Structures are given as C-alpha cells and as structure tokens.
C-alpha cells in the first residue's frame, strides 16, 4: 500500500512510519518539523536524542534496506503543494497525525490557543478539500482523541465508539436516532479534535471520502521493534510540563529521583495505550477502511484505563519515588469513572499490550540512560487553564529541589 504519513516525524508518526515500512508498505512522510521548532521556543528537548529527520531516514535505509520519502510541507498553509503531492503520489491511504497535540501548550496563552486552532483545523480541512479537489481516492486514517467525549459525562455507562443511540420524544412516540457522541472537550487542543469530527462527517456525507477517526487514549512507552534497532532511530520522549504525558512523565521522574507530580487528588481516570499497539492499530485501520458513502468509522484506540493516583502509587511502589500532590493547573473533574468500549479493534485482531513491570522498566531504563539530558526546571507544568491557578513559586521550588535529596545514588 502507498501511504502518506502526515506528521511522520512525531512521537506516534515516526514509529508508525517505520512499522508500516517494515511491513512492506511504501511510505512518504509529510511534516513541517513544527514540533522540533516548538521545543526550541520552549527551551526543552526530547529526553532521548533525536537526530535530524534526514539522518533518521538514512539510518532506516541502512538498517532495513527500505526507503522512506520526505516532503517538508506545512499542511495548514501550503495547500497547493499538498494538492500537487497527492496528485503525484496517488496514495492508497493518508494517515493524519499532523496537529498540535498538547493540551497544556494549547492553554498557555492567546497565541498558542490561536495557533492550535489555526493549525489543527486548517490542516484537517486542507487535507479533506485537497482529496476532494484532486479526486485522489485515498482512505484517511486520523488520530483523534478519547478527550472528545470528555470525562464523567456518561457516569458509569461505557463510552461507545463515536456514536450514541438516543430517543427523541415526539407527540407520536419516541424516535430512535444515532448521533455523534456529544462533544465535551477539556482544552483548546481537545476542542480542535471535536471540530475535526464535524469536518469528517461533512466530507464523508458530501464527497464520499472514506474516513476512519481513531479516538486514541494517552500513549505511553518509547520504543517499538523498529526504533530500537539503532540509536539514530530512537523515538522522541517528552517529559516537560507541556508535552510530557502523565505515565511517561511519572516513569521519567521516578528514574531521575523527582517526586511524581500528581495534579490535585489524582482521581482523574484516563485511557492508555502503548506505542507498540498504536502502530499496530494504524495498520489494522488501514486494512479495514469504511466504504465510500458511509459515515466516518470511529474506533476507540485504547487498551486500558487507570486512575492517575493509582499509576503514581504503582510506580512509587516499584521505584520508591515520592509522590507530590500539586494544585491542579487544569480545569477538570477531580475524580471520574471511565469505562470505554474498544470492541472493534479487539474484533479486528488487536492483542493489547497492558501495563507490566517489564514494560515500565523499559521506559525507566531509557529515562535512566538519558537522565543527563533532563532539565529539571522544565518538569512541573506551568501552563494554567485560567489565570490565578498557578502553582506558587515556593511550592515549585520545593518540589523542583526535591530530586537533589531523593535521587537514587544521592545525585540529581
Ligand atoms: P507530535 O507533536 O509528536 O507529532 C505531530 C507531528 O506533526 C510533528 O512531527 C509536527 O511537526 C507535525 N505537524 C504539526 N502540524 C503540522 C503541519 N501544519 N504541517 C505539517 N506537519 C505538522 O504528536 P504525537 O504525540 O505524535 O501525536 C500525533 C497525533 O496523535 C496528534 O494528532 C495527537 O492529537 C494524536 N494523539 C496523540 C496522543 C499521545 O499521547 N501522544 C494520544 C492521543 C492522540
Ligand atoms: N497529570 C498529572 N500529572 C502530570 C501530568 C498530567 O496528574 O504530571 C494529569 C492531568 O491533569 C490529566 C491526566 O494526568 O488529568 C492526563 O494528562 P496528560 O497530559 O497525560 O494527557 P492529556 O492532556 O489528556 O493529553 C494527552 C496527549 C493528547 C491526547 C490525549 C489523549 O497529549 O495528544 O489527545 O492524551 S486523552 O487524554 O485520552 O484525551
């Protein structure tokens, strides 16, 4: 299959590109390298050393004998180049990872709110228009998020895969209707994913585009069987307060002796998936597209749910790390239940990789190997959902200084 991977230099896109290439698919990456540029702006870096994309691709050729193409295009602003590329490449499928994906970054300032909306909504809409405009029949697989459903809305009812059957009362009795699950985003970033859903519904209905929207949980882990082959292929590892996600952050913090940064009570329950399952799910989705004329196919791409505090306690029990309870910088429910249907991926053959000590130590080993690259000042999340929610400087200093006291071996 000829596959165009939008955002193929990122945390999910790079290992997916390698996995699909390894499986014999013909891969071209489109990326504008904005994620690397945001790191420069934020004065942070991936904990793992990631080489320039050209060197990554050369290393993959040396290791596997396979070529991966790369085009430097901004999906949100370079429409004509996108359309020309689709016409030239005639891909069978497009995998769309190319969005600004951090909730805290999206809430930092009016500039990052506007950037996130402009980038994400335009990127998705440009892709859909370009497919319609060029007549290229590629199936689209988009990385959406579990966060479109929100947390706590459905109480103890399991979250369905995209659609909800509702009863509409009429004078003649109830009418049954299937609707898109109500959107309940918790950040500007998550809001862009709910807007994407409407774009997909329209272009599937009006233009017969074949679209799969993967409502993915929080991805954890670092390496896949392909990225592990050579240090130049290593996946990025975000640990900073904006881009680091909770489980990888806790594992990294434990490895360097930093207290685990639980927001609020830690009663938030979230869905998780290991990066090795992410790449498998993408291939499964590519092999099972909807038909033209069908509504977008929504698959919940997660394998397990965990409460933040339970994760912190688990990691603390294994590693001896302290737990720091920080004022929550986000506006989110302190506690929520979360039961999620993922029957479709299971039926299509996904064998879930679940949390295990072995896997946890794979990440702590990586964090330990690259601990010298960690900037301790960047760990605590400083982006707040509303002015006045900032963590006090005193508490920041207290927690940030703690590693010096509790790091394994006595050193930060
Ligand atoms: P990432 O930031 O590491 O990768 C995104 C890539 O897209 C980057 O390489 C970036 O340079 C590129 N990009 C962004 N805007 C672009 C544009 N306008 N033109 C061209 N390239 C552009 O993010 P990730 O963690 O790999 O996430 C990929 C997708 O998966 C995102 O859409 C995200 O919302 C979704 N997702 C991620 C997670 C997670 O835990 N990481 C969980 C659920 C869903
Ligand atoms: N949290 C902590 N401590 C931390 C970091 C986070 O307690 O140090 C808490 C947050 O307050 C939140 C939960 O952990 O309640 C999850 O936060 P996160 O940063 O791990 O995840 P989130 O902001 O939801 O975003 C990530 C990805 C995003 C993806 C989403 C999937 O960055 O791209 O869409 O996970 S989901 O959460 O299922 O919507």
XYZ file of C-alpha atoms and ligand atoms in Angstrom:
495
model
C 0.000 0.000 0.000
C 1.294 3.509 -0.781
C 0.820 5.539 2.416
C 1.325 9.253 3.013
C 2.048 9.872 6.720
C 1.244 13.449 7.750
C 3.225 14.343 10.871
C 5.556 11.365 10.390
C 8.421 12.958 12.347
C 6.443 12.981 15.614
C 6.163 10.691 18.626
C 3.446 8.487 17.085
C 4.169 9.223 13.401
C 7.829 8.164 13.328
C 7.385 4.664 14.820
C 4.252 4.207 12.680
C 6.199 5.118 9.532
C 8.923 2.589 10.420
C 6.418 -0.123 11.319
C 4.466 0.294 8.086
C 7.698 0.428 6.063
C 8.891 -2.750 7.783
C 5.588 -4.410 6.853
C 6.280 -3.680 3.178
C 4.223 -0.516 2.688
C 5.610 2.323 0.593
C 5.892 5.324 2.963
C 6.207 9.068 2.354
C 6.353 11.406 5.357
C 4.971 14.939 5.158
C 5.993 17.151 8.078
C 6.809 20.829 8.654
C 9.025 19.999 11.665
C 6.930 22.362 13.805
C 7.205 20.036 16.797
C 11.002 20.406 16.792
C 10.596 24.187 16.486
C 8.209 24.319 19.473
C 10.889 22.554 21.539
C 13.291 25.358 20.614
C 10.719 28.004 21.608
C 10.020 26.283 24.931
C 13.751 25.701 25.516
C 13.212 21.977 26.065
C 14.295 18.898 24.185
C 13.242 15.280 23.871
C 14.863 13.283 26.684
C 16.046 10.850 24.021
C 18.442 12.347 21.465
C 16.578 12.572 18.166
C 18.697 13.140 15.069
C 17.513 15.280 12.114
C 14.790 13.612 10.047
C 17.136 13.170 7.051
C 19.532 11.188 9.268
C 16.676 9.126 10.686
C 15.652 8.154 7.165
C 19.265 7.315 6.163
C 19.631 5.166 9.272
C 16.412 3.304 8.424
C 17.733 2.642 4.910
C 20.976 1.283 6.395
C 19.147 -0.934 8.895
C 16.261 -2.176 6.744
C 17.272 -1.570 3.120
C 13.989 0.305 2.678
C 13.418 3.901 1.558
C 11.061 6.380 3.204
C 10.280 9.609 1.316
C 10.066 13.021 2.999
C 8.440 16.272 1.925
C 8.703 19.427 4.009
C 5.207 20.922 3.684
C 3.021 22.855 6.108
C -0.331 21.107 5.876
C -2.165 24.099 7.332
C -0.769 26.771 4.996
C 0.659 25.159 1.823
C -2.484 23.914 0.166
C -1.195 23.938 -3.430
C 1.877 21.895 -2.526
C -0.320 19.388 -0.713
C -2.667 19.021 -3.688
C 0.294 18.616 -6.084
C 1.838 15.978 -3.833
C -1.403 13.975 -3.646
C -1.728 14.094 -7.445
C 1.867 12.996 -7.955
C 1.939 10.309 -5.263
C -1.598 8.889 -5.695
C -1.518 7.341 -2.210
C -3.872 4.496 -1.300
C -4.139 5.929 2.197
C -3.249 9.015 4.231
C -2.534 8.773 7.959
C -3.067 12.152 9.618
C -1.016 12.829 12.777
C -0.106 16.420 11.837
C -1.653 18.566 14.569
C -0.504 20.483 17.653
C -1.258 17.828 20.228
C -0.541 19.119 23.739
C -3.433 20.336 25.885
C -1.207 22.395 28.233
C 0.595 24.038 25.284
C -2.794 24.906 23.764
C -3.773 26.673 27.010
C -0.540 28.637 27.597
C -1.557 31.943 26.015
C -3.837 33.548 23.473
C -1.101 32.950 20.853
C -0.926 29.191 21.485
C -4.727 28.908 21.611
C -4.982 30.614 18.233
C -2.058 28.687 16.789
C -3.574 25.366 17.881
C -6.966 26.139 16.325
C -5.488 27.655 13.142
C -3.012 24.822 12.673
C -5.225 21.862 13.502
C -8.494 22.879 11.882
C -6.835 24.193 8.722
C -4.582 21.141 8.453
C -7.521 18.749 8.601
C -9.709 20.836 6.316
C -6.910 21.295 3.749
C -6.441 17.532 3.585
C -10.156 16.870 3.045
C -10.504 19.617 0.427
C -7.362 18.502 -1.394
C -8.612 14.908 -1.620
C -11.941 16.125 -2.987
C -10.292 18.646 -5.310
C -7.754 16.213 -6.800
C -10.106 13.225 -6.910
C -7.451 11.097 -5.195
C -9.322 8.140 -3.695
C -7.116 7.631 -0.633
C -8.671 6.380 2.597
C -7.995 8.730 5.544
C -6.965 7.496 8.986
C -6.960 10.355 11.506
C -5.593 10.384 15.019
C -8.299 11.809 17.216
C -8.545 11.576 20.989
C -10.560 9.980 23.779
C -10.817 13.530 25.131
C -13.558 14.398 22.606
C -16.016 12.517 24.832
C -14.955 14.406 27.944
C -14.690 12.804 31.348
C -17.570 11.978 33.607
C -20.369 12.900 31.173
C -21.646 9.358 30.877
C -21.281 8.389 34.545
C -20.851 4.637 34.762
C -22.138 3.965 31.211
C -19.411 2.688 28.882
C -18.256 5.213 26.275
C -19.362 3.913 22.859
C -17.223 4.101 19.715
C -18.102 7.503 18.307
C -21.880 7.314 18.063
C -24.721 7.207 20.539
C -28.256 5.927 20.014
C -30.740 8.375 21.517
C -34.517 8.550 21.809
C -36.134 11.806 20.638
C -39.591 12.342 22.185
C -42.301 13.343 19.647
C -46.119 13.585 20.016
C -46.296 10.254 18.132
C -43.843 8.475 20.397
C -40.088 8.216 20.652
C -37.903 8.308 17.542
C -34.603 6.459 17.704
C -31.609 8.303 16.221
C -27.899 7.658 16.043
C -25.896 10.817 16.731
C -22.240 11.683 17.085
C -21.445 11.312 20.787
C -21.801 14.763 22.409
C -18.504 16.631 22.412
C -17.154 17.735 25.774
C -13.580 18.954 25.253
C -11.408 19.898 28.225
C -8.869 22.120 26.442
C -8.491 24.161 23.268
C -6.453 21.270 21.834
C -9.202 18.747 22.586
C -11.737 21.205 21.142
C -9.920 21.122 17.768
C -10.411 17.359 17.676
C -14.156 17.798 18.185
C -14.164 20.283 15.272
C -12.283 17.730 13.146
C -15.146 15.291 13.741
C -17.659 17.650 12.116
C -15.371 18.167 9.128
C -15.135 14.396 8.708
C -18.896 13.902 8.948
C -19.494 16.527 6.258
C -16.859 15.306 3.759
C -17.893 11.663 4.194
C -21.526 12.600 3.505
C -20.987 15.158 0.765
C -17.971 13.797 -1.100
C -17.917 10.134 -0.175
C -14.494 10.356 1.476
C -13.559 7.194 3.368
C -12.524 8.319 6.840
C -11.529 6.471 9.996
C -11.204 8.567 13.161
C -9.187 6.874 15.890
C -10.135 8.122 19.339
C -6.820 7.393 20.953
C -6.018 7.359 24.666
C -2.755 8.592 26.217
C 0.171 6.902 24.520
C 2.967 5.633 26.745
C 6.239 3.802 26.162
C 9.003 4.870 23.828
C 10.395 2.155 21.663
C 8.975 -0.233 19.099
C 10.690 -3.223 17.476
C 11.821 -0.885 14.692
C 13.005 2.184 16.642
C 15.105 0.000 18.928
C 17.310 -1.169 16.036
C 19.729 1.793 16.006
C 20.122 4.802 18.316
C 19.526 7.124 15.350
C 16.014 5.612 15.034
C 15.077 6.228 18.678
C 11.648 7.689 19.315
C 11.209 11.094 20.954
C 10.403 11.185 24.684
C 8.655 14.280 26.009
C 8.900 14.864 29.754
C 8.296 18.623 30.077
C 5.202 20.167 31.649
C 3.564 20.929 28.305
C 4.251 17.931 26.074
C 5.113 15.149 28.524
C 2.129 12.882 29.172
C 1.332 11.546 32.585
C 2.589 7.957 32.593
C 5.833 8.632 30.722
C 6.408 11.660 32.957
C 5.954 9.611 36.134
C 8.340 6.926 34.828
C 10.948 9.527 33.906
C 10.509 11.352 37.212
C 10.961 8.086 39.127
C 14.117 7.297 37.152
C 15.736 10.623 37.977
C 14.500 10.756 41.578
C 11.995 13.581 41.095
C 8.735 13.378 43.100
C 5.819 12.188 40.960
C 3.774 15.250 40.004
C 0.159 14.282 40.724
C -2.299 17.060 39.814
C -4.930 17.555 42.507
C -6.126 14.348 44.149
C -5.034 12.154 41.229
C -8.619 10.908 40.969
C -8.673 11.557 37.213
C -9.176 8.318 35.240
C -7.805 8.190 31.714
C -7.434 5.699 28.861
C -3.975 4.437 27.846
C -2.301 2.586 25.002
C 1.309 1.506 24.496
C 3.130 2.915 21.458
C 3.603 -0.649 20.132
C -0.181 -1.014 19.995
C -0.617 2.419 18.404
C 1.402 1.339 15.374
C -0.474 -1.969 15.098
C -3.829 -0.212 15.341
C -2.921 2.092 12.470
C -2.180 -0.858 10.205
C -5.417 -2.565 11.256
C -7.341 0.641 10.500
C -5.629 0.982 7.104
C -6.673 -2.579 6.223
C -10.313 -2.037 7.214
C -11.483 1.311 5.787
C -15.170 2.218 5.537
C -16.836 2.229 2.110
C -17.467 5.462 0.189
C -20.847 6.847 1.282
C -20.554 5.504 4.820
C -20.263 7.803 7.817
C -16.778 8.103 9.375
C -15.744 4.940 11.162
C -14.804 5.724 14.771
C -12.629 3.290 16.708
C -11.604 3.809 20.326
C -7.858 3.217 20.244
C -7.050 2.375 23.877
C -6.349 -0.787 25.784
C -6.823 0.018 29.483
C -7.918 2.745 31.888
C -6.123 3.884 35.023
C -6.562 6.453 37.752
C -3.637 8.905 37.878
C -3.038 8.282 41.588
C -3.047 4.501 41.081
C -0.330 4.928 38.439
C 1.700 7.110 40.791
C 1.339 4.573 43.625
C 2.275 1.676 41.338
C 5.421 3.446 40.164
C 6.236 4.602 43.684
C 5.925 1.006 44.969
C 8.284 -0.262 42.260
C 10.853 2.540 42.444
C 10.483 4.138 45.871
C 9.728 7.550 44.308
C 7.963 10.160 46.457
C 4.572 11.493 45.392
C 3.991 15.282 45.281
C 0.357 16.416 45.288
C 0.338 19.655 43.309
C -2.510 22.125 42.852
C -4.169 21.096 39.590
C -3.265 23.629 36.849
C -6.182 22.368 34.714
C -9.926 22.795 34.989
C -11.007 19.173 35.056
C -13.101 16.904 37.263
C -11.153 15.919 40.364
C -12.450 12.382 40.096
C -14.126 10.490 37.267
C -15.070 6.981 36.263
C -14.137 5.810 32.780
C -15.324 2.670 31.042
C -14.565 2.549 27.333
C -15.734 0.210 24.563
C -12.919 -0.927 22.288
C -14.625 -3.977 20.827
C -13.873 -3.093 17.218
C -10.077 -3.219 17.485
C -10.282 -6.389 19.570
C -12.520 -7.976 16.910
C -10.060 -6.901 14.207
C -7.224 -8.748 15.956
C -5.549 -6.269 18.347
C -3.812 -8.108 21.185
C -3.443 -5.445 23.880
C -0.096 -4.739 25.482
C -1.002 -3.884 29.064
C 0.922 -2.280 31.896
C 3.526 -4.648 33.264
C 6.661 -4.232 35.263
C 8.784 -5.245 32.253
C 7.319 -2.552 30.102
C 7.501 0.039 32.844
C 11.185 -0.700 33.262
C 11.768 -0.348 29.511
C 10.810 3.302 29.950
C 12.662 3.829 33.237
C 15.779 2.281 31.610
C 15.539 4.821 28.784
C 14.987 7.632 31.276
C 17.926 6.460 33.343
C 20.203 6.230 30.262
C 19.387 9.791 29.182
C 18.893 11.417 32.607
C 21.847 13.727 31.936
C 19.705 15.378 29.239
C 16.855 16.236 31.650
C 16.274 19.873 32.546
C 14.697 19.714 35.999
C 13.295 23.256 35.693
C 11.003 22.088 32.879
C 9.278 19.263 34.707
C 6.499 20.991 36.650
C 3.523 22.006 34.466
C 3.242 25.801 34.391
C 0.502 26.243 31.826
C -2.761 27.018 33.639
C -6.319 26.801 32.344
C -7.325 30.082 33.987
C -5.358 32.958 35.482
C -4.925 32.504 39.220
C -4.419 28.724 39.064
C -0.620 28.999 39.036
C 1.359 26.835 41.445
C 3.143 29.099 43.925
C 6.824 29.730 43.292
C 7.622 28.391 46.770
C 5.958 25.049 46.083
C 7.603 24.850 42.656
C 10.993 25.387 44.221
C 10.285 22.890 46.982
C 9.286 20.129 44.540
C 11.906 21.001 41.942
C 14.628 20.900 44.621
C 13.493 17.538 45.951
C 15.467 15.471 43.415
C 18.719 16.587 44.961
C 17.554 14.990 48.206
C 15.947 11.809 46.919
C 17.661 10.842 43.656
C 18.897 7.253 43.575
C 22.589 7.401 44.376
C 22.113 10.810 46.004
C 22.573 12.853 42.824
C 20.072 14.687 40.644
P 3.801 15.085 17.879
O 3.671 16.525 18.166
O 4.978 14.356 18.406
O 3.757 14.852 16.288
C 2.983 15.632 15.416
C 3.783 15.851 14.148
O 3.004 16.629 13.233
C 5.072 16.638 14.409
O 6.165 15.997 13.794
C 4.811 18.016 13.808
O 5.965 18.629 13.314
C 3.799 17.676 12.693
N 2.897 18.787 12.338
C 2.111 19.526 13.172
N 1.446 20.470 12.458
C 1.824 20.313 11.161
C 1.506 20.993 9.959
N 0.696 22.046 9.956
N 2.072 20.571 8.799
C 2.919 19.518 8.796
N 3.276 18.837 9.904
C 2.734 19.242 11.078
O 2.442 14.386 18.372
P 2.128 12.851 18.601
O 2.198 12.562 20.032
O 2.888 12.029 17.633
O 0.593 12.827 18.194
C 0.213 12.572 16.844
C -1.296 12.641 16.733
O -1.881 11.684 17.620
C -1.845 14.010 17.135
O -2.837 14.398 16.237
C -2.420 13.771 18.514
O -3.506 14.625 18.736
C -2.822 12.314 18.465
N -2.775 11.679 19.788
C -1.597 11.631 20.493
C -1.583 11.031 21.753
C -0.327 10.966 22.600
O -0.416 10.532 23.765
N 0.828 11.347 22.097
C -2.749 10.474 22.268
C -3.931 10.542 21.512
C -3.930 11.149 20.274
N -1.451 14.772 35.032
C -0.923 14.702 36.308
N 0.395 14.943 36.442
C 1.228 15.207 35.393
C 0.686 15.257 34.095
C -0.674 15.034 33.956
O -1.615 14.437 37.276
O 2.423 15.402 35.617
C -2.888 14.515 34.829
C -3.604 15.641 34.086
O -4.030 16.659 34.978
C -4.735 14.861 33.430
C -4.138 13.491 33.153
O -2.999 13.385 34.008
O -5.784 14.682 34.337
C -3.711 13.263 31.715
O -2.823 14.298 31.301
P -1.831 14.062 30.062
O -1.002 15.276 29.913
O -1.146 12.756 30.227
O -2.857 13.858 28.845
P -3.747 14.890 28.012
O -3.513 16.294 28.365
O -5.155 14.412 28.083
O -3.220 14.693 26.530
C -2.598 13.503 26.029
C -1.957 13.853 24.697
C -3.051 14.235 23.694
C -4.081 13.131 23.617
C -4.644 12.786 24.984
C -5.487 11.527 24.949
O -1.022 14.923 24.847
O -2.458 14.439 22.413
O -5.139 13.515 22.779
O -3.528 12.475 25.872
S -6.812 11.591 26.089
O -6.301 12.006 27.382
O -7.348 10.248 26.145
O -7.745 12.553 25.608
